PDB file of C-alpha atoms in Angstrom:
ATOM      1  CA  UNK A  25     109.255  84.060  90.448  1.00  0.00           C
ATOM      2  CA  UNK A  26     107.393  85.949  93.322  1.00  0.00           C
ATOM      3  CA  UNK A  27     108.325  89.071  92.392  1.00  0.00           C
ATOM      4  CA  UNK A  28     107.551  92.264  94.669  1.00  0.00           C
ATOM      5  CA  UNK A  29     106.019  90.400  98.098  1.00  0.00           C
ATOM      6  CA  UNK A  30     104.308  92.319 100.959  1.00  0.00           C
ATOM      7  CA  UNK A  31     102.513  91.746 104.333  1.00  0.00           C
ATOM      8  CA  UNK A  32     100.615  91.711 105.634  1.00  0.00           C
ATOM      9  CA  UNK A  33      97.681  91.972 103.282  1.00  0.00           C
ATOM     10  CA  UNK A  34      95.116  93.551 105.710  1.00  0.00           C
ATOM     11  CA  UNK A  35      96.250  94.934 109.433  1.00  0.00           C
ATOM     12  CA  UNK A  36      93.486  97.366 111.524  1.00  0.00           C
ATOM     13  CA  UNK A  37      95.171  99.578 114.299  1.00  0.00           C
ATOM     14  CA  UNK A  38      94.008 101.604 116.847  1.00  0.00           C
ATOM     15  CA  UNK A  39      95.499 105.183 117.513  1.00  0.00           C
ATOM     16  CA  UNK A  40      98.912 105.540 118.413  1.00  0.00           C
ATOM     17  CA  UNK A  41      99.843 101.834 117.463  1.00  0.00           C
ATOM     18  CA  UNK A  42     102.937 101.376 115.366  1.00  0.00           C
ATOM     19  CA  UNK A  43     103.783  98.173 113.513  1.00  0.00           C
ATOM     20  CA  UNK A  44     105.963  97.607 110.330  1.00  0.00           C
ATOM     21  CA  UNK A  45     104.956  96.679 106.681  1.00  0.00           C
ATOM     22  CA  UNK A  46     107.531  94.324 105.059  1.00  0.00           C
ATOM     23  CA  UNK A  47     108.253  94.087 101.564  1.00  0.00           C
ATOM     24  CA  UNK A  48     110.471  91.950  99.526  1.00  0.00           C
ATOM     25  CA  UNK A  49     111.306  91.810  96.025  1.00  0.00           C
ATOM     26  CA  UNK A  50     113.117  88.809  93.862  1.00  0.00           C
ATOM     27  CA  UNK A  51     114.081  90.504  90.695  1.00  0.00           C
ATOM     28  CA  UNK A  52     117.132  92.090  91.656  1.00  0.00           C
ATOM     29  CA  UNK A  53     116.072  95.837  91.479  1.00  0.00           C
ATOM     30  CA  UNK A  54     117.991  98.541  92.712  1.00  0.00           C
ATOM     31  CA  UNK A  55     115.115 101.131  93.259  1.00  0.00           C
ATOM     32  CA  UNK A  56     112.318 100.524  95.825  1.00  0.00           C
ATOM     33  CA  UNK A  57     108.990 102.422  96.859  1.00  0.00           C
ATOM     34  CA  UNK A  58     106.183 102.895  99.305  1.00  0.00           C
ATOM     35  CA  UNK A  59     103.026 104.529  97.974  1.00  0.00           C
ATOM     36  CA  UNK A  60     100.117 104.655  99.343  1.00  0.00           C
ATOM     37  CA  UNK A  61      96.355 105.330  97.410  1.00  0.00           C
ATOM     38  CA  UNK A  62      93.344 106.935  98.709  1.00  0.00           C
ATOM     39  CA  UNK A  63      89.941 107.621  96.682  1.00  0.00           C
ATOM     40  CA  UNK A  64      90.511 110.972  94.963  1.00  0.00           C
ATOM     41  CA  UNK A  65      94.269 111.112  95.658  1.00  0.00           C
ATOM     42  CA  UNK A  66      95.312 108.559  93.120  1.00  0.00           C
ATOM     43  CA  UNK A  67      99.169 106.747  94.386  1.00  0.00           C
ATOM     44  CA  UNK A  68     101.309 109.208  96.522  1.00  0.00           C
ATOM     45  CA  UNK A  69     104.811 108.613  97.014  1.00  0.00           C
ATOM     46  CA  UNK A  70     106.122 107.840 100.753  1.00  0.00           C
ATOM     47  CA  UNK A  71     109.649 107.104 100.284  1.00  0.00           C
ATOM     48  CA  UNK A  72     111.836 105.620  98.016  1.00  0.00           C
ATOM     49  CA  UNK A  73     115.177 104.167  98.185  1.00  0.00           C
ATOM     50  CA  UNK A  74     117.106 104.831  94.657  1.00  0.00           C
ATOM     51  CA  UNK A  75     119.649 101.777  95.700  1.00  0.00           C
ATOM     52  CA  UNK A  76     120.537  99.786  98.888  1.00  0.00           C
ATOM     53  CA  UNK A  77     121.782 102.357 101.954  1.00  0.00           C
ATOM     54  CA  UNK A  78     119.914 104.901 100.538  1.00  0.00           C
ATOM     55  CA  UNK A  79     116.329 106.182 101.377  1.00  0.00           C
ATOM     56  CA  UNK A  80     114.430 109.569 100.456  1.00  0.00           C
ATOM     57  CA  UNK A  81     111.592 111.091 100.787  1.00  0.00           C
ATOM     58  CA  UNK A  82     108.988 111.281  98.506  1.00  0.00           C
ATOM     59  CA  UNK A  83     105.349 113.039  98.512  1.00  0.00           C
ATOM     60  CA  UNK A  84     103.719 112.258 102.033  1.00  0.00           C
ATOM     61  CA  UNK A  85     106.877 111.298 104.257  1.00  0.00           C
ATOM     62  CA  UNK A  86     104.656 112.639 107.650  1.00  0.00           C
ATOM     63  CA  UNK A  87     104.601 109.534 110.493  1.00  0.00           C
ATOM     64  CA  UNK A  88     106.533 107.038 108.446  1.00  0.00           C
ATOM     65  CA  UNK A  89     110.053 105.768 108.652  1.00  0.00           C
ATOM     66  CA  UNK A  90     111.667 102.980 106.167  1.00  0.00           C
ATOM     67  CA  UNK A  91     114.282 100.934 106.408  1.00  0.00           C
ATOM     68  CA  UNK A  92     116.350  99.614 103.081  1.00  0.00           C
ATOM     69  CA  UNK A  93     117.618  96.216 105.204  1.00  0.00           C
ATOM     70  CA  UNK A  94     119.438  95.021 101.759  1.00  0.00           C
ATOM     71  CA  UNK A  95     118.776  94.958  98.461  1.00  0.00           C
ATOM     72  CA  UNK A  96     115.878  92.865  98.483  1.00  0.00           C
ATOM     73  CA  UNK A  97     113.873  94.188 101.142  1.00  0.00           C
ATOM     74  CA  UNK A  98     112.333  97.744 102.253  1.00  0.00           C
ATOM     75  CA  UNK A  99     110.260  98.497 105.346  1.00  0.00           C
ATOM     76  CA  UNK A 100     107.738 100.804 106.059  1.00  0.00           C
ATOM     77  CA  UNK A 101     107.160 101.458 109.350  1.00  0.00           C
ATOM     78  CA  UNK A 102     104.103 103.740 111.371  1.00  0.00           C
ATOM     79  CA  UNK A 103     105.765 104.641 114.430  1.00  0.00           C
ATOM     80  CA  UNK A 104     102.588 106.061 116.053  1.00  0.00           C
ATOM     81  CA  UNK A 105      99.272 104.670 113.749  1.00  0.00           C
ATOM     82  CA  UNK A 106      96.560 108.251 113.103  1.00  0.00           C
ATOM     83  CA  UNK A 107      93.483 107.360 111.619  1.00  0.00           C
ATOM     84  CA  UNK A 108      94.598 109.744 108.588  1.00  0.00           C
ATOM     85  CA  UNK A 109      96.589 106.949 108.120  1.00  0.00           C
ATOM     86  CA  UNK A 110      94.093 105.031 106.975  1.00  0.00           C
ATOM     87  CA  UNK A 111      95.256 103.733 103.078  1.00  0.00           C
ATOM     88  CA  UNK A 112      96.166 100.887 100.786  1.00  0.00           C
ATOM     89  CA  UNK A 113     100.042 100.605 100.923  1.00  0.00           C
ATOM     90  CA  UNK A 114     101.814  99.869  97.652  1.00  0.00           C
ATOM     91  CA  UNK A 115     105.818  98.612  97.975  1.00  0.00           C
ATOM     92  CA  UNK A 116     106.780  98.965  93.992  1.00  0.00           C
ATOM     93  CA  UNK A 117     110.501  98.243  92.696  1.00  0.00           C
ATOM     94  CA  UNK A 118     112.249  99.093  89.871  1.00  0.00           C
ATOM     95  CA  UNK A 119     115.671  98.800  87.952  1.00  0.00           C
ATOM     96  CA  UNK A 120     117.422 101.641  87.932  1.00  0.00           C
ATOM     97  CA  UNK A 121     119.356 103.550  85.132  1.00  0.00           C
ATOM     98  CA  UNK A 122     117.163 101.573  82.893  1.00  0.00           C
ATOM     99  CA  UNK A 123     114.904 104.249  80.420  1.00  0.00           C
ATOM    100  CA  UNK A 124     111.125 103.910  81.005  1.00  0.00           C
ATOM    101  CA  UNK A 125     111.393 101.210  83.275  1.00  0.00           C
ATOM    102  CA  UNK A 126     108.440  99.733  84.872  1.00  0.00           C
ATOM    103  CA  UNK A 127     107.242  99.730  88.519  1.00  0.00           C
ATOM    104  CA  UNK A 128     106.598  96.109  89.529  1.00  0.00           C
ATOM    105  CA  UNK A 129     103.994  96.495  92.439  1.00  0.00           C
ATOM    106  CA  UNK A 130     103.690  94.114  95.308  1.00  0.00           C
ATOM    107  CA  UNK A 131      99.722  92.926  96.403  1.00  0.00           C
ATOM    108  CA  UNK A 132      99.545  96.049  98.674  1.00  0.00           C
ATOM    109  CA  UNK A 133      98.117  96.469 102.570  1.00  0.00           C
ATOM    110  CA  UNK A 134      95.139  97.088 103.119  1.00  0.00           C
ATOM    111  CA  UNK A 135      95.852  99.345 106.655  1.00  0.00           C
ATOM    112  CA  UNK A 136      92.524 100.753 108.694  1.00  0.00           C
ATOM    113  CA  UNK A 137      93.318 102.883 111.902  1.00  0.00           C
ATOM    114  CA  UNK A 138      90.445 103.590 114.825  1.00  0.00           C
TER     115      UNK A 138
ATOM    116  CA  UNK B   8      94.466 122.629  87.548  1.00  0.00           C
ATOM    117  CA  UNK B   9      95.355 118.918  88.256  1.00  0.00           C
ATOM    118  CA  UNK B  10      98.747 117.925  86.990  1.00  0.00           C
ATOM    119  CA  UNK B  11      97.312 115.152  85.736  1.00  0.00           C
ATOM    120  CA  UNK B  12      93.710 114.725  84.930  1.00  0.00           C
ATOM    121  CA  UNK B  13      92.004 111.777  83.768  1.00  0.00           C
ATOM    122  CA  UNK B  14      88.070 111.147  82.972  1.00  0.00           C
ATOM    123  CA  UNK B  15      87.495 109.459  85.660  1.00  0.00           C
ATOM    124  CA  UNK B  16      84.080 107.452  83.618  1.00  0.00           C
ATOM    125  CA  UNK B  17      82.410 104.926  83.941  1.00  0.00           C
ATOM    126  CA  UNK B  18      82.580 104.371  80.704  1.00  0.00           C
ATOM    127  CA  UNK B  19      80.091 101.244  79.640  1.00  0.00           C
ATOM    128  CA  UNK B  20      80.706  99.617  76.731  1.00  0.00           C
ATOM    129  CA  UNK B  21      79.504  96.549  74.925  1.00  0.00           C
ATOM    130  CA  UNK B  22      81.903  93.518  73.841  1.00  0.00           C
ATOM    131  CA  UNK B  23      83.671  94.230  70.710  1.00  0.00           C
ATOM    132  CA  UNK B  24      83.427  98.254  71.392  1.00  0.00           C
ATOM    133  CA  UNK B  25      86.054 100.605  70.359  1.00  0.00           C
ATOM    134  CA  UNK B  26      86.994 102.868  73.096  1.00  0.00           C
ATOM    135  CA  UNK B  27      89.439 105.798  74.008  1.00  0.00           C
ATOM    136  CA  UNK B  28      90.312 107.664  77.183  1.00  0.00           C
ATOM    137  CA  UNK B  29      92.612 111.270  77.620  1.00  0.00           C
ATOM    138  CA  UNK B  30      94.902 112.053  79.861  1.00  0.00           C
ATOM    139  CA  UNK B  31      95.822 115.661  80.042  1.00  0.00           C
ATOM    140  CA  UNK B  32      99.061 116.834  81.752  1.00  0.00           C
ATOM    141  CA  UNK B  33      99.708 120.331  82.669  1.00  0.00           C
ATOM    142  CA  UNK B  34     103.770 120.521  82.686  1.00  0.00           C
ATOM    143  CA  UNK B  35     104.960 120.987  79.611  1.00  0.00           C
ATOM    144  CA  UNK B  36     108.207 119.934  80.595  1.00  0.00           C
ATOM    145  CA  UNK B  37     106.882 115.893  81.286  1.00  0.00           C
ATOM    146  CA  UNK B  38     109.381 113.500  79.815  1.00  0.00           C
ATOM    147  CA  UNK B  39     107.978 110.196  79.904  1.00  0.00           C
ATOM    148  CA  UNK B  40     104.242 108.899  79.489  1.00  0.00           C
ATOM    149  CA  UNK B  41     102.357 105.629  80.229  1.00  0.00           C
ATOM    150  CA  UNK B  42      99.618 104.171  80.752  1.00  0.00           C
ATOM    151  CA  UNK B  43      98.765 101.224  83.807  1.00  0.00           C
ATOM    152  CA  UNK B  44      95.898  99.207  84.644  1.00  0.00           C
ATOM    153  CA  UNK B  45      94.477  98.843  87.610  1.00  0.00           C
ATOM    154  CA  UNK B  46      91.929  95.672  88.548  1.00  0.00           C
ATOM    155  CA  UNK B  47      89.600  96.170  91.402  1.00  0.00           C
ATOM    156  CA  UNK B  48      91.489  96.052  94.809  1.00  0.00           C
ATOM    157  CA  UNK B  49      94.980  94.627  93.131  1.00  0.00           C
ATOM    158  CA  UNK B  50      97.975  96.319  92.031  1.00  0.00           C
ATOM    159  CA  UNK B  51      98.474  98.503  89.143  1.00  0.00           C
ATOM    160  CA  UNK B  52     100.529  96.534  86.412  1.00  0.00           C
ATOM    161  CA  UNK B  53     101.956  98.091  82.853  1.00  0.00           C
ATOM    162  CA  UNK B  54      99.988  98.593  80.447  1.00  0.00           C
ATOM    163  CA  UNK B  55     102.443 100.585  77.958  1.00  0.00           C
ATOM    164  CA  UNK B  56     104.445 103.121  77.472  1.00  0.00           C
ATOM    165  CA  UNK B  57     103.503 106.315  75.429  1.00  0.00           C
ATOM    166  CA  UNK B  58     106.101 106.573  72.723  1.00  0.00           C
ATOM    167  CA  UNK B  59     106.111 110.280  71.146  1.00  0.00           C
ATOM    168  CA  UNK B  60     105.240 108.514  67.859  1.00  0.00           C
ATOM    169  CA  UNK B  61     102.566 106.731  68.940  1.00  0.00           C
ATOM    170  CA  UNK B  62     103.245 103.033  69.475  1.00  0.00           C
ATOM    171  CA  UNK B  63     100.504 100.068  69.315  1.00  0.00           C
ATOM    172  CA  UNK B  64     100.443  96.592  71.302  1.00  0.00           C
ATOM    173  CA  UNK B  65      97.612  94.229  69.975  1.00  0.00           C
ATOM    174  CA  UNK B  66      94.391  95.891  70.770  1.00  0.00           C
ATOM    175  CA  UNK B  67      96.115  99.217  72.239  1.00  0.00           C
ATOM    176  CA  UNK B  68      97.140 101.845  70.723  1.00  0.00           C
ATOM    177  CA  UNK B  69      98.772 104.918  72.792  1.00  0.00           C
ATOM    178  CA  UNK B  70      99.276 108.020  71.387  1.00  0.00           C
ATOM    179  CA  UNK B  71     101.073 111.698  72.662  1.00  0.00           C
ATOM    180  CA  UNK B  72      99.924 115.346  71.682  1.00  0.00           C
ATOM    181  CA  UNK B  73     102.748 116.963  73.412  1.00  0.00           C
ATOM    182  CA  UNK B  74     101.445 120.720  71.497  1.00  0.00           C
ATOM    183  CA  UNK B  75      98.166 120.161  73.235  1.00  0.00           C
ATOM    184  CA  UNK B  76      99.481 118.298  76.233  1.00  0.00           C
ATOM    185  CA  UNK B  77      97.898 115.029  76.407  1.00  0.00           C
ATOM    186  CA  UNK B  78      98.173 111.140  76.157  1.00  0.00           C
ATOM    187  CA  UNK B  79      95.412 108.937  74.478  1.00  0.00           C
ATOM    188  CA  UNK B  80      94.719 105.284  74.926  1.00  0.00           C
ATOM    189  CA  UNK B  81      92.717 103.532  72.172  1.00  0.00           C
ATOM    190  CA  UNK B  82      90.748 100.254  73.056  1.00  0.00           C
ATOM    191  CA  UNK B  83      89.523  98.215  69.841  1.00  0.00           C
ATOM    192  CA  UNK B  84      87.465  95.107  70.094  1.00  0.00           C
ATOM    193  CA  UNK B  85      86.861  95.302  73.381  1.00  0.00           C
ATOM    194  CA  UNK B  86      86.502  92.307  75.540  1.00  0.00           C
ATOM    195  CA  UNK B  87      85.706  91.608  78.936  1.00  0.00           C
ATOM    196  CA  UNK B  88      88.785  91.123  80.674  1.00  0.00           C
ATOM    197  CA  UNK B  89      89.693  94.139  79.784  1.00  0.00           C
ATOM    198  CA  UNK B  90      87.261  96.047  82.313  1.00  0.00           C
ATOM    199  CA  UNK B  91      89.203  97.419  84.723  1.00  0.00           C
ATOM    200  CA  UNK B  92      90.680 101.278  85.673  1.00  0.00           C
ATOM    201  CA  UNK B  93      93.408 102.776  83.550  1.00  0.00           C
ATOM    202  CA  UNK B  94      95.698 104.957  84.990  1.00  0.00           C
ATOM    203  CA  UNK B  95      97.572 107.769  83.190  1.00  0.00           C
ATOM    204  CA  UNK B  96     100.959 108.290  84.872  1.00  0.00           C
ATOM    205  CA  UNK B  97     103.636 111.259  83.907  1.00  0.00           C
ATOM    206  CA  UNK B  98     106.919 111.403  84.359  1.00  0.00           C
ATOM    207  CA  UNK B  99     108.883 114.877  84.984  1.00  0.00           C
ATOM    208  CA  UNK B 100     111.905 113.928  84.873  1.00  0.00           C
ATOM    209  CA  UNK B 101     113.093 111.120  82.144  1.00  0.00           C
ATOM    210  CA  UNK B 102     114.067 108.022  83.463  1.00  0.00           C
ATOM    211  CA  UNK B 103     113.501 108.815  87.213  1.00  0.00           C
ATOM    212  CA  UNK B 104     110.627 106.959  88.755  1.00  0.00           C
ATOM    213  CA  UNK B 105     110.787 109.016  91.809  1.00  0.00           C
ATOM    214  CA  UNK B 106     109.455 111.829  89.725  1.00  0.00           C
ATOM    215  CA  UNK B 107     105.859 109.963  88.718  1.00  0.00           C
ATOM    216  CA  UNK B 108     103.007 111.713  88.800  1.00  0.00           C
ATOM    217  CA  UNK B 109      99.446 109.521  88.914  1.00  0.00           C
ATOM    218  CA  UNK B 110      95.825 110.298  87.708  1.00  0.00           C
ATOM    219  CA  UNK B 111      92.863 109.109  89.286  1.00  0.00           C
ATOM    220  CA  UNK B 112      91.698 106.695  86.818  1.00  0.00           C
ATOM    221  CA  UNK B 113      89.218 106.019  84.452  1.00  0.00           C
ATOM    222  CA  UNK B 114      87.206 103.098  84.837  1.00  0.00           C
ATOM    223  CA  UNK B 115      86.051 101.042  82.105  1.00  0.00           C
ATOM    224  CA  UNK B 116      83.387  98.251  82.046  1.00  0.00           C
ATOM    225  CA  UNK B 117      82.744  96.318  79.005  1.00  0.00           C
ATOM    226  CA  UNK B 118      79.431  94.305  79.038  1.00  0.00           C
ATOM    227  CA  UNK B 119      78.393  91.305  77.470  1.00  0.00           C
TER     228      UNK B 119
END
């Protein structure tokens, strides 16, 4: 049982780049999320997607789009790379309805932008 | 103020310590509590959930002062492994994980 996979693990960009972070999950979760975590910001919320077809926004939406392709899989995607972008990336899923339910986290992305 | 604040340590202890972090919270209106641990450079993972009774798993015990706004952790017997950071998370709204709010961390590194 994989549980929640992501790649890639480490990516560097330079300005204005775009590329898409993939994320998968096996456990048959409704809920899905993109966080990212810098030092002295602790985990910030991206986007989420409560069930398949739907996406929100969460905390930092700014310069990233997502993509809920199906229930097991939600893309995060940097249309035009900024070094503020710099971050570990976090894909986390969830089941949904479910009281106090955890947040199963994939390995994360280790992104650096020049 | 932070609307979640955590110690953010080191805290050293030896093998076999006791050990207890805080987490304060600032809206009084939080629903849900817990607690996650974080290794170096992996991805936080479950720890517990804070139970407004308290509730204990093995070696941790979690605990919430909702009249003072805060969540405790309590470490006994403290082994290695267990060095990592702990993260306090708060939830706003019950049962909605879009609605999580994350400390900083405390780290903890228990020595030989």
């Amino acid at each position: 049982n994989a549980g929640v996979t992501q790649t890639p693990k480490f990516q560097v960009l330079k300005t204005g780049q775009s590329m898409t972070l993939q994320c998968a999950q096996d456990m048959n979760h409704n809920s899905m999320y993109w966080y990212r975590q810098d030092p002295g910001m602790g985990l910030r919320l991206i986007y989420y997607s409560a069930s398949e077809g739907t996406t929100d926004k969460g905390e930092v939406p700014n310069g990233y789009n997502v993509s809920r392709l199906n229930k097991r899989e939600f893309s995060l995607r940097l249309e035009s790379a900024a070094p503020s972008q710099t971050s570990v990336y976090f894909c986390a899923s969830s089941e949904v309805g479910v009281y106090n339910s955890p947040l199963h986290f994939g390995n994360g992305t280790r992104l650096t932008v020049t | 103020r932070k609307e979640v604040e955590q110690d953010p340590g080191p805290f050293n202890v030896p093998e076999g310590a006791t050990v207890a972090f805080n987490c304060t919270y600032s809206n009084s209106a939080s629903q849900s509590f817990f607690w996650y641990r974080q290794d170096c450079r992996k991805e936080p993972k479950l720890l517990m959930s804070v139970y407004s009774s308290g509730n204990e798993d093995g070696r941790f015990t979690a605990q919430l002062n909702r009249a003072s706004q805060y969540i405790s952790l309590l470490i006994r017997d403290s082994k290695l492994s267990d060095s990592a950071t702990y993260l306090c998370v708060v939830n706003t709204e019950a049962g909605n994980n879009r609605k999580l709010i994350w400390g900083l961390g405390t780290s903890l590194a228990v020595n030989p």
